[in-house]
Tab-separated table of C-alpha atoms and ligand atoms in Angstrom:
chain	number	residue	atom	x	y	z
Y	28	MET	CA	26.624	29.165	42.728
Y	29	SER	CA	25.622	25.624	41.815
Y	30	THR	CA	24.287	25.785	38.307
Y	31	LEU	CA	24.866	23.396	35.459
Y	32	VAL	CA	23.807	23.491	31.819
Y	33	ILE	CA	23.597	20.245	29.860
Y	34	VAL	CA	23.684	20.608	26.085
Y	35	GLY	CA	23.971	18.295	23.116
Y	36	ALA	CA	27.362	18.773	21.444
Y	37	GLN	CA	26.432	17.227	18.076
Y	38	TRP	CA	23.116	16.925	16.161
Y	39	GLY	CA	20.885	15.691	18.978
Y	40	ASP	CA	20.148	12.336	20.636
Y	41	GLU	CA	23.496	12.325	22.455
Y	42	ALA	CA	21.812	10.907	25.612
Y	43	LYS	CA	21.116	14.226	27.322
Y	44	GLY	CA	18.031	12.667	28.913
Y	45	LYS	CA	20.066	9.966	30.610
Y	46	LEU	CA	22.538	12.531	31.946
Y	47	VAL	CA	19.815	14.845	33.209
Y	48	ASP	CA	18.300	11.902	35.045
Y	49	VAL	CA	21.644	10.854	36.525
Y	50	LEU	CA	22.563	14.358	37.697
Y	51	GLY	CA	18.963	15.332	38.442
Y	52	SER	CA	19.163	13.319	41.657
Y	53	GLN	CA	21.500	16.043	42.955
Y	54	ALA	CA	19.414	18.985	41.682
Y	55	ASP	CA	16.755	21.048	43.424
Y	56	VAL	CA	15.440	22.478	40.167
Y	57	VAL	CA	15.663	21.096	36.629
Y	58	VAL	CA	14.530	23.546	33.956
Y	59	ARG	CA	14.362	22.790	30.243
Y	60	PHE	CA	15.099	25.770	28.095
Y	61	ALA	CA	14.437	25.023	24.421
Y	62	GLY	CA	12.467	23.083	21.856
Y	63	GLY	CA	9.190	21.249	22.072
Y	64	ASN	CA	8.045	17.712	21.443
Y	65	ASN	CA	10.523	17.417	18.593
Y	66	ALA	CA	12.813	16.187	21.406
Y	67	GLY	CA	12.838	12.594	22.616
Y	68	HIS	CA	14.781	11.957	25.815
Y	69	THR	CA	15.011	8.362	26.988
Y	70	VAL	CA	15.701	7.417	30.578
Y	71	ILE	CA	16.166	3.803	31.644
Y	72	THR	CA	16.161	2.993	35.308
Y	73	GLY	CA	14.880	0.249	37.612
Y	74	GLY	CA	13.880	-1.873	34.611
Y	75	LYS	CA	11.577	0.861	33.267
Y	76	THR	CA	11.965	2.990	30.150
Y	77	PHE	CA	10.693	6.576	30.275
Y	78	LYS	CA	10.354	8.685	27.145
Y	79	PHE	CA	10.245	12.430	27.674
Y	80	GLN	CA	9.441	14.956	24.991
Y	81	LEU	CA	8.375	18.049	26.914
Y	82	ILE	CA	8.721	17.183	30.586
Y	83	PRO	CA	12.253	17.674	31.952
Y	84	ALA	CA	13.886	14.293	32.549
Y	85	GLY	CA	14.734	15.417	36.108
Y	86	ILE	CA	11.102	14.889	37.141
Y	87	LEU	CA	11.822	11.258	38.072
Y	88	HIS	CA	13.335	12.476	41.357
Y	89	PRO	CA	10.457	13.218	43.761
Y	90	GLY	CA	12.241	16.105	45.519
Y	91	THR	CA	12.933	18.003	42.299
Y	92	THR	CA	11.020	20.874	40.743
Y	93	ALA	CA	10.871	20.241	36.989
Y	94	ILE	CA	10.193	23.350	34.916
Y	95	ILE	CA	9.118	23.771	31.302
Y	96	GLY	CA	10.949	27.025	30.581
Y	97	SER	CA	9.933	30.121	28.640
Y	98	GLY	CA	12.114	29.168	25.671
Y	99	MET	CA	9.977	26.129	24.937
Y	100	VAL	CA	6.985	25.603	22.667
Y	101	VAL	CA	4.408	23.293	24.209
Y	102	CYS	CA	1.826	21.064	22.556
Y	103	PRO	CA	-0.826	20.869	25.322
Y	104	LYS	CA	-2.278	17.605	24.095
Y	105	GLY	CA	1.161	15.998	23.849
Y	106	LEU	CA	2.104	17.272	27.287
Y	107	LEU	CA	-1.016	15.862	28.963
Y	108	GLU	CA	-0.515	12.484	27.296
Y	109	GLU	CA	3.113	12.467	28.417
Y	110	LEU	CA	2.169	13.418	31.960
Y	111	ASP	CA	-0.507	10.702	32.208
Y	112	ARG	CA	1.867	8.106	30.752
Y	113	THR	CA	4.682	9.035	33.121
Y	114	LEU	CA	2.411	9.120	36.185
Y	115	ALA	CA	1.111	5.656	35.274
Y	116	GLN	CA	4.714	4.408	35.262
Y	117	LYS	CA	5.786	6.283	38.385
Y	118	PRO	CA	3.211	8.020	40.614
Y	119	ASP	CA	5.781	9.776	42.828
Y	120	LEU	CA	7.223	12.372	40.489
Y	121	GLY	CA	8.822	15.732	41.219
Y	122	THR	CA	6.778	18.924	40.971
Y	123	LEU	CA	5.956	20.037	37.426
Y	124	LEU	CA	5.692	23.740	36.565
Y	125	ILE	CA	5.213	25.466	33.220
Y	126	SER	CA	6.446	28.959	32.408
Y	127	SER	CA	3.623	31.387	31.649
Y	128	ALA	CA	5.885	32.724	28.879
Y	129	ALA	CA	6.266	29.388	27.052
Y	130	HIS	CA	4.413	29.288	23.742
Y	131	VAL	CA	1.545	26.974	22.800
Y	132	VAL	CA	1.664	24.723	19.735
Y	133	PHE	CA	-1.672	24.378	17.896
Y	134	PRO	CA	-2.812	22.017	15.109
Y	135	TYR	CA	-2.344	24.772	12.503
Y	136	HIS	CA	1.374	24.771	13.338
Y	137	ARG	CA	1.592	21.110	12.403
Y	138	MET	CA	-0.370	21.717	9.204
Y	139	LEU	CA	1.996	24.531	8.255
Y	140	ASP	CA	5.059	22.405	9.119
Y	141	ALA	CA	3.932	19.840	6.527
Y	142	LEU	CA	3.110	22.514	3.941
Y	143	GLU	CA	6.465	24.254	4.418
Y	144	GLU	CA	8.362	20.981	4.039
Y	145	GLU	CA	6.481	20.335	0.822
Y	146	ALA	CA	7.349	23.814	-0.425
Y	147	ARG	CA	11.056	23.154	0.178
Y	148	GLY	CA	11.021	20.315	-2.350
Y	149	ALA	CA	14.438	18.697	-2.694
Y	150	ASN	CA	15.835	20.909	0.101
Y	151	LYS	CA	13.430	19.686	2.746
Y	152	ILE	CA	14.806	19.714	6.280
Y	153	GLY	CA	13.257	16.436	7.402
Y	154	THR	CA	11.546	18.037	10.408
Y	155	THR	CA	9.872	15.991	13.103
Y	156	SER	CA	6.535	17.393	11.778
Y	157	ARG	CA	5.501	18.545	15.245
Y	158	GLY	CA	4.840	22.149	14.183
Y	159	ILE	CA	7.966	23.404	15.934
Y	160	GLY	CA	9.220	25.749	13.195
Y	161	PRO	CA	5.825	27.412	12.642
Y	162	ALA	CA	5.295	27.800	16.420
Y	163	TYR	CA	8.639	29.616	16.795
Y	164	GLN	CA	7.835	31.673	13.679
Y	165	ASP	CA	4.654	32.864	15.405
Y	166	LYS	CA	6.624	33.753	18.516
Y	167	VAL	CA	9.001	35.923	16.479
Y	168	ALA	CA	6.156	37.404	14.399
Y	169	ARG	CA	4.212	38.259	17.588
Y	170	PHE	CA	1.388	35.917	16.581
Y	171	GLY	CA	2.222	33.404	19.290
Y	172	ILE	CA	-0.105	32.534	22.156
Y	173	ARG	CA	1.667	32.092	25.470
Y	174	MET	CA	0.769	29.694	28.253
Y	175	GLY	CA	-0.220	32.622	30.498
Y	176	GLU	CA	-2.831	33.699	27.912
Y	177	PHE	CA	-3.908	30.170	27.090
Y	178	ILE	CA	-5.058	29.427	30.632
Y	179	LYS	CA	-7.216	32.581	30.897
Y	180	PRO	CA	-10.435	31.842	28.922
Y	181	GLU	CA	-11.243	35.399	27.752
Y	182	LEU	CA	-7.653	36.138	26.817
Y	183	PHE	CA	-7.343	32.824	25.024
Y	184	GLU	CA	-10.525	33.468	23.033
Y	185	MET	CA	-9.434	36.973	22.068
Y	186	ARG	CA	-5.941	35.885	20.959
Y	187	LEU	CA	-7.101	32.745	19.165
Y	188	ARG	CA	-9.687	34.734	17.141
Y	189	GLU	CA	-7.005	37.204	16.073
Y	190	VAL	CA	-4.385	34.576	15.220
Y	191	LEU	CA	-6.670	32.006	13.619
Y	192	ALA	CA	-8.188	34.539	11.187
Y	193	TYR	CA	-4.657	35.189	9.913
Y	194	LYS	CA	-3.594	31.529	9.922
Y	195	ASN	CA	-6.674	30.501	7.975
Y	196	ARG	CA	-5.866	33.042	5.266
Y	197	LEU	CA	-2.400	31.521	5.096
Y	198	LEU	CA	-3.770	27.979	4.903
Y	199	GLN	CA	-6.186	29.044	2.144
Y	200	MET	CA	-3.250	30.428	0.185
Y	201	PHE	CA	-1.677	26.952	0.267
Y	202	GLY	CA	-5.021	25.458	-0.871
Y	203	SER	CA	-5.255	23.631	2.446
Y	204	PRO	CA	-8.368	23.037	4.584
Y	205	THR	CA	-8.815	25.700	7.263
Y	206	VAL	CA	-9.309	25.339	11.033
Y	207	GLU	CA	-12.685	26.020	12.599
Y	208	PHE	CA	-12.579	28.351	15.601
Y	209	ASP	CA	-15.318	26.825	17.788
Y	210	ALA	CA	-14.052	23.232	17.642
Y	211	LEU	CA	-10.442	24.287	18.275
Y	212	TYR	CA	-11.379	26.618	21.118
Y	213	GLU	CA	-13.540	23.987	22.772
Y	214	GLU	CA	-10.945	21.211	22.538
Y	215	TYR	CA	-8.027	23.364	23.666
Y	216	SER	CA	-10.003	24.988	26.508
Y	217	LYS	CA	-10.237	21.515	28.043
Y	218	TYR	CA	-6.456	21.136	27.875
Y	219	ALA	CA	-6.063	24.628	29.339
Y	220	ASP	CA	-8.292	23.669	32.272
Y	221	ARG	CA	-6.015	20.748	33.091
Y	222	LEU	CA	-2.780	22.666	32.644
Y	223	ARG	CA	-3.841	25.793	34.572
Y	224	PRO	CA	-2.525	24.636	37.982
Y	225	PHE	CA	0.973	24.112	36.560
Y	226	VAL	CA	1.408	27.526	34.928
Y	227	VAL	CA	3.338	30.187	36.863
Y	228	ASP	CA	5.982	32.868	36.266
Y	229	THR	CA	8.794	30.354	36.606
Y	230	GLU	CA	11.517	32.903	35.795
Y	231	VAL	CA	11.287	34.386	39.317
Y	232	LEU	CA	11.451	30.930	40.810
Y	233	VAL	CA	14.554	29.939	38.828
Y	234	TYR	CA	16.268	33.198	39.666
Y	235	LYS	CA	15.507	32.814	43.374
Y	236	ALA	CA	16.791	29.249	43.368
Y	237	VAL	CA	20.056	30.390	41.769
Y	238	GLU	CA	20.372	33.226	44.268
Y	239	ALA	CA	19.733	30.881	47.204
Y	240	ASP	CA	22.589	28.656	45.982
Y	241	LYS	CA	20.252	25.775	45.222
Y	242	LYS	CA	21.425	23.284	42.619
Y	243	VAL	CA	19.794	24.293	39.334
Y	244	LEU	CA	20.212	22.123	36.257
Y	245	PHE	CA	19.403	23.656	32.862
Y	246	GLU	CA	18.314	20.843	30.543
Y	247	GLY	CA	19.039	21.291	26.861
Y	248	ALA	CA	17.281	19.639	23.964
Y	249	GLN	CA	18.415	19.019	20.382
Y	250	GLY	CA	22.107	19.687	19.727
Y	251	THR	CA	24.587	22.503	19.093
Y	252	PHE	CA	24.561	22.055	15.316
Y	253	LEU	CA	20.763	22.188	15.186
Y	254	ASP	CA	20.960	25.708	16.680
Y	255	LEU	CA	19.156	28.331	14.598
Y	256	ASP	CA	22.210	30.631	14.473
Y	257	SER	CA	25.205	28.414	15.231
Y	258	GLY	CA	24.046	25.243	13.486
Y	259	THR	CA	24.109	24.042	9.909
Y	260	TYR	CA	21.435	26.462	8.692
Y	261	PRO	CA	18.913	25.864	7.129
Y	262	TYR	CA	19.158	22.232	8.303
Y	263	VAL	CA	18.482	23.205	11.895
Y	264	THR	CA	15.642	23.498	14.351
Y	265	SER	CA	14.036	26.849	15.194
Y	266	SER	CA	15.339	27.357	18.733
Y	267	HIS	CA	18.630	27.769	20.588
Y	268	PRO	CA	20.003	24.456	21.914
Y	269	VAL	CA	23.415	26.014	22.724
Y	270	SER	CA	24.302	26.952	26.307
Y	271	GLY	CA	23.438	30.610	25.665
Y	272	GLY	CA	19.883	29.378	25.108
Y	273	ALA	CA	19.756	28.401	28.777
Y	274	CYS	CA	19.711	32.107	29.655
Y	275	LEU	CA	17.271	33.104	26.908
Y	276	GLY	CA	14.923	30.248	27.698
Y	277	THR	CA	14.715	30.510	31.482
Y	278	GLY	CA	15.182	34.182	32.314
Y	279	VAL	CA	18.608	34.189	33.974
Y	280	GLY	CA	21.676	36.148	32.874
Y	281	PRO	CA	25.007	34.657	31.713
Y	282	ARG	CA	26.693	35.161	35.097
Y	283	ALA	CA	24.172	32.761	36.634
Y	284	ILE	CA	25.782	29.880	34.720
Y	285	GLN	CA	28.574	28.066	36.520
Y	286	SER	CA	29.263	24.907	34.591
Y	287	VAL	CA	28.424	23.614	31.101
Y	288	LEU	CA	28.626	19.966	30.099
Y	289	GLY	CA	28.445	18.990	26.444
Y	290	VAL	CA	27.067	15.517	25.816
Y	291	CYS	CA	28.464	13.678	22.781
Y	292	LYS	CA	28.324	10.156	21.502
Y	293	ALA	CA	31.567	8.267	20.930
Y	294	TYR	CA	30.578	8.491	17.254
Y	295	THR	CA	28.211	10.814	15.360
Y	296	THR	CA	24.560	10.561	14.342
Y	297	ARG	CA	22.155	12.861	12.601
Y	298	VAL	CA	18.417	12.605	11.854
Y	299	GLY	CA	16.923	14.531	8.961
Y	300	SER	CA	18.749	16.246	6.101
Y	301	GLY	CA	21.951	18.278	5.990
Y	302	PRO	CA	25.689	17.717	5.500
Y	303	PHE	CA	27.392	15.062	7.619
Y	304	PRO	CA	31.064	14.725	6.575
Y	305	THR	CA	31.892	11.590	8.603
Y	306	GLU	CA	28.714	9.698	7.643
Y	307	LEU	CA	29.271	5.983	7.000
Y	308	GLU	CA	27.048	4.525	4.332
Y	309	ASP	CA	28.687	1.116	4.606
Y	310	GLU	CA	28.647	-1.948	6.835
Y	311	ILE	CA	30.271	-0.078	9.754
Y	312	GLY	CA	27.485	2.523	9.645
Y	313	GLU	CA	25.003	-0.337	9.579
Y	314	PHE	CA	26.804	-2.043	12.497
Y	315	ILE	CA	26.535	1.124	14.608
Y	316	ARG	CA	22.845	1.650	13.715
Y	317	ASP	CA	22.012	-1.972	14.554
Y	318	LYS	CA	24.079	-2.319	17.697
Y	319	GLY	CA	23.201	1.145	18.976
Y	320	GLN	CA	19.546	0.807	17.971
Y	321	GLU	CA	19.884	4.187	16.320
Y	322	TYR	CA	16.255	4.865	15.526
Y	323	GLY	CA	14.559	8.150	16.490
Y	324	THR	CA	12.422	8.245	19.649
Y	325	VAL	CA	9.997	10.734	18.073
Y	326	THR	CA	9.664	9.613	14.466
Y	327	GLY	CA	11.164	6.101	14.441
Y	328	ARG	CA	13.415	7.136	11.532
Y	329	GLY	CA	16.782	5.358	11.219
Y	330	ARG	CA	19.505	7.768	12.336
Y	331	ARG	CA	22.406	8.453	9.974
Y	332	CYS	CA	25.596	7.146	11.642
Y	333	GLY	CA	29.275	8.007	11.203
Y	334	TRP	CA	32.702	8.339	12.822
Y	335	LEU	CA	33.343	10.774	15.635
Y	336	ASP	CA	34.012	14.253	14.252
Y	337	LEU	CA	36.375	16.245	16.449
Y	338	VAL	CA	35.985	19.368	14.313
Y	339	VAL	CA	32.361	19.304	15.436
Y	340	LEU	CA	33.339	18.807	19.080
Y	341	LYS	CA	36.020	21.510	19.026
Y	342	GLN	CA	33.463	23.948	17.664
Y	343	ALA	CA	30.854	22.787	20.201
Y	344	SER	CA	33.343	23.392	23.003
Y	345	ARG	CA	33.880	26.931	21.766
Y	346	LEU	CA	30.232	27.779	21.086
Y	347	ASN	CA	29.018	26.504	24.459
Y	348	SER	CA	32.006	27.422	26.676
Y	349	LEU	CA	32.122	23.790	27.720
Y	350	SER	CA	33.536	22.995	31.143
Y	351	GLY	CA	33.630	19.332	30.246
Y	352	LEU	CA	32.464	16.600	27.908
Y	353	VAL	CA	30.193	13.660	28.623
Y	354	VAL	CA	31.080	10.869	26.213
Y	355	THR	CA	28.207	8.409	25.795
Y	356	ARG	CA	27.702	5.100	24.014
Y	357	LEU	CA	31.351	4.066	24.158
Y	358	ASP	CA	30.017	0.491	24.461
Y	359	VAL	CA	28.477	0.639	20.979
Y	360	LEU	CA	31.862	0.936	19.236
Y	361	SER	CA	33.118	-2.203	20.968
Y	362	GLY	CA	33.912	-4.893	18.389
Y	363	ILE	CA	35.226	-2.579	15.645
Y	364	GLU	CA	38.861	-3.426	14.925
Y	365	LYS	CA	40.063	0.029	13.856
Y	366	VAL	CA	38.159	3.188	14.697
Y	367	LYS	CA	38.561	6.495	12.875
Y	368	VAL	CA	38.221	10.033	14.164
Y	369	ALA	CA	38.041	13.184	12.041
Y	370	THR	CA	40.505	15.829	13.228
Y	371	SER	CA	40.267	18.437	10.429
Y	372	TYR	CA	38.683	18.972	7.024
Y	373	ASP	CA	40.038	19.501	3.549
Y	374	PHE	CA	38.145	22.383	1.965
Y	375	GLU	CA	39.030	23.713	-1.481
Y	376	GLY	CA	42.685	22.711	-1.134
Y	377	GLU	CA	43.072	24.026	2.412
Y	378	GLN	CA	43.096	22.257	5.752
Y	379	ILE	CA	40.549	23.792	8.154
Y	380	ASP	CA	39.434	22.887	11.652
Y	381	HIS	CA	36.101	24.685	11.815
Y	382	ILE	CA	32.707	24.207	10.191
Y	383	PRO	CA	32.218	26.679	7.336
Y	384	ALA	CA	29.231	28.918	8.176
Y	385	ASN	CA	27.785	28.457	4.708
Y	386	VAL	CA	26.178	25.025	4.686
Y	387	TRP	CA	26.791	24.591	0.962
Y	388	ASP	CA	30.534	24.944	1.672
Y	389	PHE	CA	30.208	22.549	4.587
Y	390	ALA	CA	28.734	20.026	2.164
Y	391	LYS	CA	32.024	20.165	0.206
Y	392	VAL	CA	34.484	19.395	3.027
Y	393	SER	CA	36.177	16.029	3.274
Y	394	PRO	CA	37.395	14.819	6.657
Y	395	HIS	CA	40.988	14.107	7.537
Y	396	TYR	CA	41.039	10.999	9.765
Y	397	GLU	CA	43.245	9.553	12.469
Y	398	GLU	CA	42.950	5.787	12.737
Y	399	MET	CA	43.077	4.223	16.180
Y	400	GLU	CA	43.047	0.752	17.697
Y	401	GLY	CA	39.494	-0.360	18.492
Y	402	TRP	CA	38.373	-2.368	21.524
Y	403	ASP	CA	36.296	-5.413	22.306
Y	404	GLY	CA	34.224	-6.870	25.114
Y	405	ASP	CA	31.177	-5.791	27.084
Y	406	LEU	CA	31.870	-2.264	28.343
Y	407	GLN	CA	28.488	-2.056	30.063
Y	408	LYS	CA	29.974	-3.863	33.063
Y	409	CYS	CA	32.750	-1.274	33.585
Y	410	ARG	CA	32.352	1.027	36.588
Y	411	THR	CA	35.741	2.789	36.708
Y	412	MET	CA	38.165	4.111	34.110
Y	413	ASP	CA	40.532	1.271	35.016
Y	414	ASP	CA	37.864	-1.247	33.980
Y	415	LEU	CA	37.856	0.127	30.416
Y	416	PRO	CA	40.073	-1.490	27.741
Y	417	SER	CA	43.293	0.497	27.316
Y	418	SER	CA	42.477	1.380	23.683
Y	419	ALA	CA	39.120	2.846	24.794
Y	420	ARG	CA	40.958	4.950	27.374
Y	421	ARG	CA	43.384	6.127	24.665
Y	422	TYR	CA	40.370	7.083	22.529
Y	423	LEU	CA	39.045	9.256	25.376
Y	424	ASP	CA	42.492	10.804	25.938
Y	425	PHE	CA	42.667	11.666	22.250
Y	426	ILE	CA	39.260	13.383	22.406
Y	427	GLU	CA	40.413	15.457	25.386
Y	428	ASP	CA	43.708	16.406	23.727
Y	429	GLN	CA	42.142	17.458	20.461
Y	430	THR	CA	39.191	19.361	21.899
Y	431	ARG	CA	41.169	20.704	24.843
Y	432	THR	CA	38.114	19.887	26.918
Y	433	PRO	CA	38.276	17.430	29.820
Y	434	VAL	CA	36.015	14.405	29.937
Y	435	ALA	CA	33.767	14.702	32.996
Y	436	ILE	CA	31.627	11.583	32.605
Y	437	VAL	CA	31.667	8.457	30.434
Y	438	SER	CA	28.487	6.508	29.701
Y	439	ILE	CA	28.804	2.854	28.794
Y	440	GLY	CA	25.153	1.795	28.745
Y	441	PRO	CA	21.624	3.230	28.839
Y	442	ASP	CA	20.933	2.479	32.503
Y	443	ARG	CA	21.419	5.081	35.224
Y	444	ASP	CA	24.080	2.830	36.790
Y	445	GLU	CA	26.078	2.431	33.578
Y	446	THR	CA	27.907	5.686	34.174
Y	447	ILE	CA	31.519	6.480	35.110
Y	448	VAL	CA	32.066	9.858	36.757
Y	449	VAL	CA	35.631	10.781	35.839
Y	450	ARG	CA	35.922	14.357	37.119
Y	451	PRO	CA	33.157	15.178	39.623
Y	452	GLN	CA	34.587	18.663	40.203
Y	453	LEU	CA	33.502	19.688	36.672
Y	454	ILE	CA	29.841	18.950	37.280
Y	455	TRP	CA	28.569	21.757	39.505
Y	456	GLY	CA	31.638	23.959	39.173
P	201	LIG	P1	18.703	12.566	23.985
P	201	LIG	O1	17.697	13.060	22.993
P	201	LIG	O2	19.988	13.301	23.912
P	201	LIG	O3	18.167	12.508	25.385
P	201	LIG	O4	19.032	11.066	23.555
P	201	LIG	P2	17.965	9.924	23.145
P	201	LIG	O5	17.263	9.468	24.364
P	201	LIG	O6	17.142	10.377	21.993
P	201	LIG	O7	18.932	8.822	22.568
P	201	LIG	C1	19.914	8.236	23.357
P	201	LIG	C2	19.660	6.728	23.419
P	201	LIG	O8	20.822	6.098	23.893
P	201	LIG	C3	18.552	6.312	24.366
P	201	LIG	O9	17.872	5.224	23.815
P	201	LIG	C4	19.303	5.906	25.637
P	201	LIG	O10	18.603	4.938	26.399
P	201	LIG	C5	20.548	5.316	25.059
P	201	LIG	N1	21.777	5.447	25.848
P	201	LIG	C6	22.158	6.437	26.685
P	201	LIG	N2	23.425	6.272	27.084
P	201	LIG	C7	23.866	5.141	26.513
P	201	LIG	C8	25.122	4.449	26.529
P	201	LIG	O11	26.103	4.868	27.129
P	201	LIG	N3	25.188	3.287	25.792
P	201	LIG	C9	24.134	2.814	25.084
P	201	LIG	N4	24.301	1.688	24.399
P	201	LIG	N5	22.959	3.463	25.029
P	201	LIG	C10	22.831	4.613	25.713
P	202	LIG	P1	16.688	15.583	21.056
P	202	LIG	O1	16.374	16.587	22.136
P	202	LIG	C1	17.716	14.843	16.877
P	202	LIG	C2	16.056	17.620	13.921
P	202	LIG	C3	15.045	17.033	12.959
P	202	LIG	C4	15.309	17.896	11.736
P	202	LIG	C5	15.604	19.259	12.326
P	202	LIG	C6	14.422	20.220	12.346
P	202	LIG	O2	15.975	14.296	21.201
P	202	LIG	O3	18.157	15.452	20.869
P	202	LIG	P2	12.188	20.334	13.791
P	202	LIG	O4	11.061	19.364	13.940
P	202	LIG	O5	12.863	20.693	15.073
P	202	LIG	O6	11.791	21.559	13.008
P	202	LIG	O7	13.274	19.557	12.871
P	202	LIG	O8	16.032	19.026	13.652
P	202	LIG	N1	15.746	17.439	15.346
P	202	LIG	C7	16.362	16.535	16.131
P	202	LIG	N2	17.277	15.590	15.845
P	202	LIG	N3	17.314	15.023	18.150
P	202	LIG	C8	16.406	15.972	18.466
P	202	LIG	O9	16.050	16.253	19.742
P	202	LIG	C9	15.864	16.767	17.429
P	202	LIG	N4	14.962	17.775	17.379
P	202	LIG	C10	14.912	18.182	16.110
P	202	LIG	O10	15.291	15.675	12.720
P	202	LIG	O11	16.477	17.456	11.082
P	203	LIG	MG1	16.498	12.335	21.445
C-alpha cells in the first residue's frame, strides 16, 4: 500500500499546502478530507503563488487526480472563483473531482456564523466567518444539502425548500433578515450547472486507487488542536483535521492508511481565540510575526506567535499515530540568540505533559521551558542536513527525542525547492 496522510500538528497554517504540493508530484490521487474555505493553503513554485482554500494543493501536478472529499463542506461560489483563478495562473492542472457526499455551504450558513459569534459574546471563537460551523451543524442535524443533490435540479429545489423554511424561522428568531427562495435557487442553480461535471461518487475511486497500490495522498486542513473532539474545545473548528478524519472524510477504513506525517512549524502560531501557553506577546513574538509574515491567508488577521510547544507535538504524535514530523519554517527563527522550547506544563502544582481536556484548565497551565542556542544566517539556501547550522540540527534532534517521532522532512523556505528530505522511507511507508 502507498498511502500517506498529511495533517497539521498544531493549530493550522503549518505549511501543509506546501508539503502536499511537494509530495503531490509523486501521487496519483490527492484527496482532501476535511474543512471548507476556512482553510488557506499557499503554494509557491516557479515564481508563482497559488492560494488554495477548497481545491487540493496536489492539483498543480497535471497527472494527478485532485478530489474534494466527502468530509468537506463546499462553498460553490468560492470554489468556482478559486478554480477560475487557478486555471488563469496555470491552465494545465490535474483532474478535479468533487464527492457527491460533500456538503454545500449556502449564504444562510455565513449569516448564522456571524449571529452565533455575536451570541458567544466574550467567548467568541474568532471563526473565519465562512459559515463552516453552521454547515457542519446542518450535516449532523440532517438538514444539510449534499453535492449529489445540489446538481440535480428537482432534488435541489425540494431540499432547499425544506431547509430554507426552517433556516428562515431561525434567522427570524435572531431578528435577522431572511433569505428569499427564488433568488437563492436561481443563483445557486447556475453554480450547480458549472459544478455538475466534477461531481461523482469519489469514495469508490479512492478505494480502487488504494487497492490498485496507486499512491494516494490524503490532504488535511486545519490542525490537530482545532479538531472538534481532540482539540481545545470550544475553540476549535467543526470538522476532524486529525488523521482519523482521513478515513471519515474519504470513505476508506483505517487499514488503508500506511503513513502519517504531521506538519509543524519550528515555533507555534494560532489564529482566533483560545489558550496558547507559549504565546509571546513581546518583541520576539513580533519578530516572528514580521519575519514569518504571519498573517492569515483567509482573513488577513495577524497570527498569534509563540515558542515551540513539545507538549502539543507529543500529543499530536499520539492522536494522529504519526510516522514522522515535517518541521517547517526553521529559517524564520534564524537570528534569535536563545530559543526556548516547552517540554511540560505546571498545572495546579503538578508537572504534566499532556493538554488537559478541559480548556479552562488548559488556560491555567504554565509552560516549563528548555533554553537552547539559537542560530543565524540564511537557511533558505540549505539543501542538506549538513548545510544547516549545528545548533539548528541540535534543535531538530531535541524535537525528535522529546516527541519520540522522527523528522521526515525539514522546510527552510516557502518554495518547493526549499525542502530537505531527511528520511524518505517515512513518506509512503
Ligand atoms: P497551511 O494552511 O498549513 O497550508 O499553511 P499556510 O499556507 O496557511 O501558511 C504557511 C505559510 O508559510 C505560507 O505562506 C507558505 O508559503 C509559507 N512557508 C511554507 N514553508 C515555509 C518555510 O519553510 N519557511 C518560510 N519562511 N515560509 C514557509
Ligand atoms: P488551514 O487549513 C488556522 C480557526 C479559526 C478559528 C477556528 C474556528 O489553513 O491550516 P471556523 O471558521 O473553522 O469555524 O473557525 O478555527 N481555523 C484555522 N486556523 N488555519 C486554518 O486552516 C483554520 N481553519 C480554521 O481561526 O479560530
Ligand atoms: Mg493556512
